[in-house]
PDB file of N, CA and C in Angstrom:
ATOM      1  N   MET J1430       4.579  12.999   1.769  1.00 57.00           N
ATOM      2  CA  MET J1430       2.907  12.974   2.231  1.00 57.00           C
ATOM      3  C   MET J1430       3.035  12.039   3.550  1.00 57.00           C
ATOM      4  N   ASN J1431       2.251  12.185   4.509  1.00 81.00           N
ATOM      5  CA  ASN J1431       2.029  11.434   5.670  1.00 81.00           C
ATOM      6  C   ASN J1431       1.030  10.383   5.612  1.00 81.00           C
ATOM      7  N   TRP J1432       1.015   9.346   6.261  1.00 87.00           N
ATOM      8  CA  TRP J1432      -0.069   8.267   6.018  1.00 87.00           C
ATOM      9  C   TRP J1432      -0.999   8.657   6.037  1.00 87.00           C
ATOM     10  N   ASP J1433      -1.478   9.751   6.917  1.00 88.00           N
ATOM     11  CA  ASP J1433      -2.939   9.891   7.161  1.00 88.00           C
ATOM     12  C   ASP J1433      -3.421  11.003   5.877  1.00 88.00           C
ATOM     13  N   ARG J1434      -3.028  11.864   5.274  1.00 90.00           N
ATOM     14  CA  ARG J1434      -3.049  12.256   3.773  1.00 90.00           C
ATOM     15  C   ARG J1434      -3.420  11.075   2.663  1.00 90.00           C
ATOM     16  N   ILE J1435      -2.271  10.196   3.023  1.00 91.00           N
ATOM     17  CA  ILE J1435      -2.631   9.160   1.782  1.00 91.00           C
ATOM     18  C   ILE J1435      -4.111   8.217   2.108  1.00 91.00           C
ATOM     19  N   GLU J1436      -4.115   8.099   3.509  1.00 90.00           N
ATOM     20  CA  GLU J1436      -5.643   7.193   3.988  1.00 90.00           C
ATOM     21  C   GLU J1436      -6.814   7.968   3.381  1.00 90.00           C
ATOM     22  N   GLY J1437      -6.884   9.133   3.675  1.00 91.00           N
ATOM     23  CA  GLY J1437      -7.496  10.275   3.242  1.00 91.00           C
ATOM     24  C   GLY J1437      -7.884  10.363   1.910  1.00 91.00           C
ATOM     25  N   ASN J1438      -7.215  10.010   0.853  1.00 92.00           N
ATOM     26  CA  ASN J1438      -6.658  10.236  -0.181  1.00 92.00           C
ATOM     27  C   ASN J1438      -6.546   8.755  -1.166  1.00 92.00           C
ATOM     28  N   TRP J1439      -7.501   8.185  -0.534  1.00 94.00           N
ATOM     29  CA  TRP J1439      -6.892   6.593  -0.870  1.00 94.00           C
ATOM     30  C   TRP J1439      -7.876   6.595  -2.484  1.00 94.00           C
ATOM     31  N   LYS J1440      -8.832   6.988  -2.741  1.00 91.00           N
ATOM     32  CA  LYS J1440      -9.485   6.280  -3.992  1.00 91.00           C
ATOM     33  C   LYS J1440      -8.443   7.044  -5.301  1.00 91.00           C
ATOM     34  N   GLN J1441      -7.684   8.487  -4.428  1.00 92.00           N
ATOM     35  CA  GLN J1441      -7.001   8.855  -5.492  1.00 92.00           C
ATOM     36  C   GLN J1441      -5.705   8.404  -5.644  1.00 92.00           C
ATOM     37  N   MET J1442      -5.432   7.052  -4.873  1.00 93.00           N
ATOM     38  CA  MET J1442      -4.034   7.134  -4.748  1.00 93.00           C
ATOM     39  C   MET J1442      -3.868   5.542  -5.161  1.00 93.00           C
ATOM     40  N   THR J1443      -4.987   5.116  -5.393  1.00 94.00           N
ATOM     41  CA  THR J1443      -5.311   3.541  -5.583  1.00 94.00           C
ATOM     42  C   THR J1443      -4.515   3.084  -6.912  1.00 94.00           C
ATOM     43  N   GLY J1444      -4.325   4.149  -8.147  1.00 95.00           N
ATOM     44  CA  GLY J1444      -3.634   4.048  -9.214  1.00 95.00           C
ATOM     45  C   GLY J1444      -2.311   4.237  -9.150  1.00 95.00           C
ATOM     46  N   ALA J1445      -1.618   5.120  -8.208  1.00 95.00           N
ATOM     47  CA  ALA J1445      -0.257   4.792  -7.984  1.00 95.00           C
ATOM     48  C   ALA J1445       0.006   3.628  -7.053  1.00 95.00           C
ATOM     49  N   VAL J1446      -1.218   3.269  -6.337  1.00 96.00           N
ATOM     50  CA  VAL J1446      -0.855   1.927  -5.473  1.00 96.00           C
ATOM     51  C   VAL J1446      -0.147   0.833  -6.397  1.00 96.00           C
ATOM     52  N   LYS J1447      -1.064   0.776  -7.475  1.00 96.00           N
ATOM     53  CA  LYS J1447      -1.359  -0.456  -8.732  1.00 96.00           C
ATOM     54  C   LYS J1447      -0.381  -0.437  -9.613  1.00 96.00           C
ATOM     55  N   SER J1448       0.666   1.042  -9.678  1.00 96.00           N
ATOM     56  CA  SER J1448       1.846   1.162 -10.455  1.00 96.00           C
ATOM     57  C   SER J1448       2.650   0.412  -9.633  1.00 96.00           C
ATOM     58  N   GLN J1449       3.127   0.771  -8.424  1.00 96.00           N
ATOM     59  CA  GLN J1449       3.953   0.045  -7.611  1.00 96.00           C
ATOM     60  C   GLN J1449       3.482  -1.259  -7.211  1.00 96.00           C
ATOM     61  N   TRP J1450       2.476  -1.844  -7.454  1.00 97.00           N
ATOM     62  CA  TRP J1450       2.388  -3.065  -7.059  1.00 97.00           C
ATOM     63  C   TRP J1450       1.614  -3.921  -7.851  1.00 97.00           C
ATOM     64  N   GLY J1451       1.872  -3.607  -8.972  1.00 97.00           N
ATOM     65  CA  GLY J1451       0.931  -4.493  -9.981  1.00 97.00           C
ATOM     66  C   GLY J1451       0.027  -5.765  -9.607  1.00 97.00           C
ATOM     67  N   ASP J1452       0.634  -6.843  -9.062  1.00 98.00           N
ATOM     68  CA  ASP J1452       0.164  -7.931  -8.533  1.00 98.00           C
ATOM     69  C   ASP J1452      -1.059  -7.590  -7.981  1.00 98.00           C
ATOM     70  N   LEU J1453      -0.688  -6.631  -6.771  1.00 98.00           N
ATOM     71  CA  LEU J1453      -2.068  -6.771  -6.273  1.00 98.00           C
ATOM     72  C   LEU J1453      -3.268  -6.562  -7.243  1.00 98.00           C
ATOM     73  N   THR J1454      -4.243  -7.078  -6.678  1.00 97.00           N
ATOM     74  CA  THR J1454      -5.802  -6.987  -7.632  1.00 97.00           C
ATOM     75  C   THR J1454      -6.794  -5.489  -7.105  1.00 97.00           C
ATOM     76  N   ASP J1455      -7.660  -5.493  -7.840  1.00 95.00           N
ATOM     77  CA  ASP J1455      -8.582  -4.207  -7.360  1.00 95.00           C
ATOM     78  C   ASP J1455      -8.971  -4.239  -5.840  1.00 95.00           C
ATOM     79  N   ASP J1456      -9.166  -5.749  -5.901  1.00 96.00           N
ATOM     80  CA  ASP J1456     -10.069  -5.794  -4.702  1.00 96.00           C
ATOM     81  C   ASP J1456      -9.316  -5.998  -2.878  1.00 96.00           C
ATOM     82  N   GLU J1457      -7.969  -5.975  -3.445  1.00 97.00           N
ATOM     83  CA  GLU J1457      -7.252  -6.262  -2.480  1.00 97.00           C
ATOM     84  C   GLU J1457      -6.734  -4.865  -2.093  1.00 97.00           C
ATOM     85  N   ILE J1458      -6.437  -3.814  -3.200  1.00 96.00           N
ATOM     86  CA  ILE J1458      -6.155  -2.726  -3.125  1.00 96.00           C
ATOM     87  C   ILE J1458      -7.354  -2.139  -2.406  1.00 96.00           C
ATOM     88  N   ALA J1459      -8.905  -1.997  -2.812  1.00 95.00           N
ATOM     89  CA  ALA J1459      -9.471  -1.565  -2.108  1.00 95.00           C
ATOM     90  C   ALA J1459     -10.127  -1.963  -0.651  1.00 95.00           C
ATOM     91  N   GLU J1460      -9.994  -3.442  -0.451  1.00 95.00           N
ATOM     92  CA  GLU J1460      -9.781  -3.732   0.909  1.00 95.00           C
ATOM     93  C   GLU J1460      -9.198  -3.429   2.289  1.00 95.00           C
ATOM     94  N   ALA J1461      -7.685  -2.667   1.398  1.00 95.00           N
ATOM     95  CA  ALA J1461      -7.088  -2.324   2.403  1.00 95.00           C
ATOM     96  C   ALA J1461      -7.446  -0.899   2.862  1.00 95.00           C
ATOM     97  N   ARG J1462      -8.077  -0.028   1.920  1.00 93.00           N
ATOM     98  CA  ARG J1462      -8.762   1.145   2.326  1.00 93.00           C
ATOM     99  C   ARG J1462      -7.951   2.179   3.184  1.00 93.00           C
ATOM    100  N   GLY J1463      -6.464   2.012   2.817  1.00 93.00           N
ATOM    101  CA  GLY J1463      -5.673   3.301   3.033  1.00 93.00           C
ATOM    102  C   GLY J1463      -5.073   2.893   4.442  1.00 93.00           C
ATOM    103  N   ASN J1464      -5.502   1.834   5.010  1.00 96.00           N
ATOM    104  CA  ASN J1464      -4.907   1.215   6.239  1.00 96.00           C
ATOM    105  C   ASN J1464      -3.467   0.668   5.886  1.00 96.00           C
ATOM    106  N   ARG J1465      -2.541   1.258   6.415  1.00 96.00           N
ATOM    107  CA  ARG J1465      -1.189   0.965   5.706  1.00 96.00           C
ATOM    108  C   ARG J1465      -1.060  -0.305   6.478  1.00 96.00           C
ATOM    109  N   GLU J1466      -1.423  -1.150   7.697  1.00 97.00           N
ATOM    110  CA  GLU J1466      -1.058  -2.489   8.027  1.00 97.00           C
ATOM    111  C   GLU J1466      -1.636  -3.526   7.157  1.00 97.00           C
ATOM    112  N   GLN J1467      -2.700  -3.245   6.764  1.00 97.00           N
ATOM    113  CA  GLN J1467      -3.752  -4.016   5.832  1.00 97.00           C
ATOM    114  C   GLN J1467      -2.590  -3.951   4.651  1.00 97.00           C
ATOM    115  N   LEU J1468      -2.293  -2.827   4.281  1.00 97.00           N
ATOM    116  CA  LEU J1468      -1.943  -2.696   2.613  1.00 97.00           C
ATOM    117  C   LEU J1468      -0.282  -3.482   3.083  1.00 97.00           C
ATOM    118  N   VAL J1469       0.261  -3.097   3.885  1.00 98.00           N
ATOM    119  CA  VAL J1469       1.310  -4.024   4.282  1.00 98.00           C
ATOM    120  C   VAL J1469       1.343  -5.521   4.094  1.00 98.00           C
ATOM    121  N   GLY J1470       0.364  -5.945   4.631  1.00 98.00           N
ATOM    122  CA  GLY J1470      -0.190  -7.320   4.825  1.00 98.00           C
ATOM    123  C   GLY J1470      -0.315  -8.003   3.639  1.00 98.00           C
ATOM    124  N   LYS J1471      -0.904  -7.196   2.773  1.00 97.00           N
ATOM    125  CA  LYS J1471      -1.644  -7.467   1.653  1.00 97.00           C
ATOM    126  C   LYS J1471       0.104  -7.779   0.377  1.00 97.00           C
ATOM    127  N   ILE J1472       0.632  -6.904   0.759  1.00 98.00           N
ATOM    128  CA  ILE J1472       2.005  -6.871  -0.311  1.00 98.00           C
ATOM    129  C   ILE J1472       2.634  -8.257   0.358  1.00 98.00           C
ATOM    130  N   GLN J1473       2.652  -8.429   1.800  1.00 98.00           N
ATOM    131  CA  GLN J1473       3.498  -9.260   1.928  1.00 98.00           C
ATOM    132  C   GLN J1473       2.592 -10.589   1.585  1.00 98.00           C
ATOM    133  N   GLU J1474       1.222 -11.023   1.469  1.00 97.00           N
ATOM    134  CA  GLU J1474       1.218 -12.141   1.101  1.00 97.00           C
ATOM    135  C   GLU J1474       1.190 -12.042  -0.587  1.00 97.00           C
ATOM    136  N   ARG J1475       1.267 -11.378  -1.170  1.00 97.00           N
ATOM    137  CA  ARG J1475       0.961 -11.293  -2.615  1.00 97.00           C
ATOM    138  C   ARG J1475       2.445 -11.887  -3.285  1.00 97.00           C
ATOM    139  N   TYR J1476       3.376 -11.102  -2.467  1.00 98.00           N
ATOM    140  CA  TYR J1476       4.986 -11.093  -3.053  1.00 98.00           C
ATOM    141  C   TYR J1476       5.742 -11.877  -2.133  1.00 98.00           C
ATOM    142  N   GLY J1477       5.391 -12.447  -0.925  1.00 98.00           N
ATOM    143  CA  GLY J1477       5.969 -13.506  -0.497  1.00 98.00           C
ATOM    144  C   GLY J1477       7.027 -12.862  -0.003  1.00 98.00           C
ATOM    145  N   ILE J1478       7.111 -11.591   0.834  1.00 98.00           N
ATOM    146  CA  ILE J1478       8.108 -10.945   1.135  1.00 98.00           C
ATOM    147  C   ILE J1478       7.886 -10.937   2.949  1.00 98.00           C
ATOM    148  N   ALA J1479       8.960 -10.516   3.523  1.00 98.00           N
ATOM    149  CA  ALA J1479       9.022 -10.288   5.088  1.00 98.00           C
ATOM    150  C   ALA J1479       8.175  -9.306   4.887  1.00 98.00           C
ATOM    151  N   LYS J1480       7.914  -9.028   6.262  1.00 97.00           N
ATOM    152  CA  LYS J1480       6.635  -8.038   6.994  1.00 97.00           C
ATOM    153  C   LYS J1480       8.050  -6.821   6.409  1.00 97.00           C
ATOM    154  N   ASP J1481       9.038  -6.416   7.215  1.00 98.00           N
ATOM    155  CA  ASP J1481       9.914  -5.490   7.551  1.00 98.00           C
ATOM    156  C   ASP J1481      10.463  -5.019   5.823  1.00 98.00           C
ATOM    157  N   GLU J1482      10.446  -5.999   5.040  1.00 98.00           N
ATOM    158  CA  GLU J1482      10.474  -5.420   3.760  1.00 98.00           C
ATOM    159  C   GLU J1482       9.361  -4.789   3.341  1.00 98.00           C
ATOM    160  N   ALA J1483       8.192  -4.899   3.409  1.00 98.00           N
ATOM    161  CA  ALA J1483       7.098  -4.668   3.009  1.00 98.00           C
ATOM    162  C   ALA J1483       6.930  -3.435   3.541  1.00 98.00           C
ATOM    163  N   GLU J1484       6.975  -3.526   4.545  1.00 97.00           N
ATOM    164  CA  GLU J1484       6.722  -1.839   5.579  1.00 97.00           C
ATOM    165  C   GLU J1484       7.556  -0.916   4.719  1.00 97.00           C
ATOM    166  N   ARG J1485       9.000  -1.338   4.460  1.00 97.00           N
ATOM    167  CA  ARG J1485       9.989  -0.355   3.621  1.00 97.00           C
ATOM    168  C   ARG J1485       9.395  -0.031   2.282  1.00 97.00           C
ATOM    169  N   GLN J1486       9.060  -0.889   1.724  1.00 97.00           N
ATOM    170  CA  GLN J1486       8.607  -0.653   0.209  1.00 97.00           C
ATOM    171  C   GLN J1486       7.229   0.229   0.423  1.00 97.00           C
ATOM    172  N   VAL J1487       6.492   0.198   1.492  1.00 96.00           N
ATOM    173  CA  VAL J1487       5.088   1.264   1.716  1.00 96.00           C
ATOM    174  C   VAL J1487       5.731   2.486   2.421  1.00 96.00           C
ATOM    175  N   ASP J1488       6.615   2.397   3.062  1.00 95.00           N
ATOM    176  CA  ASP J1488       7.264   3.741   3.186  1.00 95.00           C
ATOM    177  C   ASP J1488       8.035   4.560   2.516  1.00 95.00           C
ATOM    178  N   ASP J1489       8.722   3.745   1.323  1.00 95.00           N
ATOM    179  CA  ASP J1489       9.400   4.690   0.202  1.00 95.00           C
ATOM    180  C   ASP J1489       8.072   4.783  -0.563  1.00 95.00           C
ATOM    181  N   PHE J1490       7.078   4.351  -0.679  1.00 95.00           N
ATOM    182  CA  PHE J1490       5.584   4.872  -1.042  1.00 95.00           C
ATOM    183  C   PHE J1490       5.447   5.995  -0.820  1.00 95.00           C
ATOM    184  N   ALA J1491       5.354   6.041   0.470  1.00 93.00           N
ATOM    185  CA  ALA J1491       4.318   7.216   1.048  1.00 93.00           C
ATOM    186  C   ALA J1491       5.103   8.244   1.231  1.00 93.00           C
ATOM    187  N   ALA J1492       7.016   8.271   1.009  1.00 93.00           N
ATOM    188  CA  ALA J1492       7.943   9.168   0.579  1.00 93.00           C
ATOM    189  C   ALA J1492       7.565  10.087  -0.263  1.00 93.00           C
ATOM    190  N   LYS J1493       6.905   9.306  -1.484  1.00 88.00           N
ATOM    191  CA  LYS J1493       7.405   9.757  -2.755  1.00 88.00           C
ATOM    192  C   LYS J1493       5.847  10.850  -2.791  1.00 88.00           C
ATOM    193  N   TYR J1494       5.000  10.798  -2.097  1.00 83.00           N
ATOM    194  CA  TYR J1494       3.753  11.337  -2.077  1.00 83.00           C
ATOM    195  C   TYR J1494       3.582  11.797  -1.139  1.00 83.00           C
TER     196      TYR J1494
END
């Protein structure tokens, strides 16, 4: 699924996001509102990983949907 579709279906995708990145709070997921860059930033902050790793994880996630 391309990111535009994920963004458009964000409310439905929040469960999958929570499953993938369980340390993210519901508020953090809601704040991202499907914005890829915001989600990358939240993952980067929460997990203490590099931006390129967070982007890879988000891309892998998007490829599943």
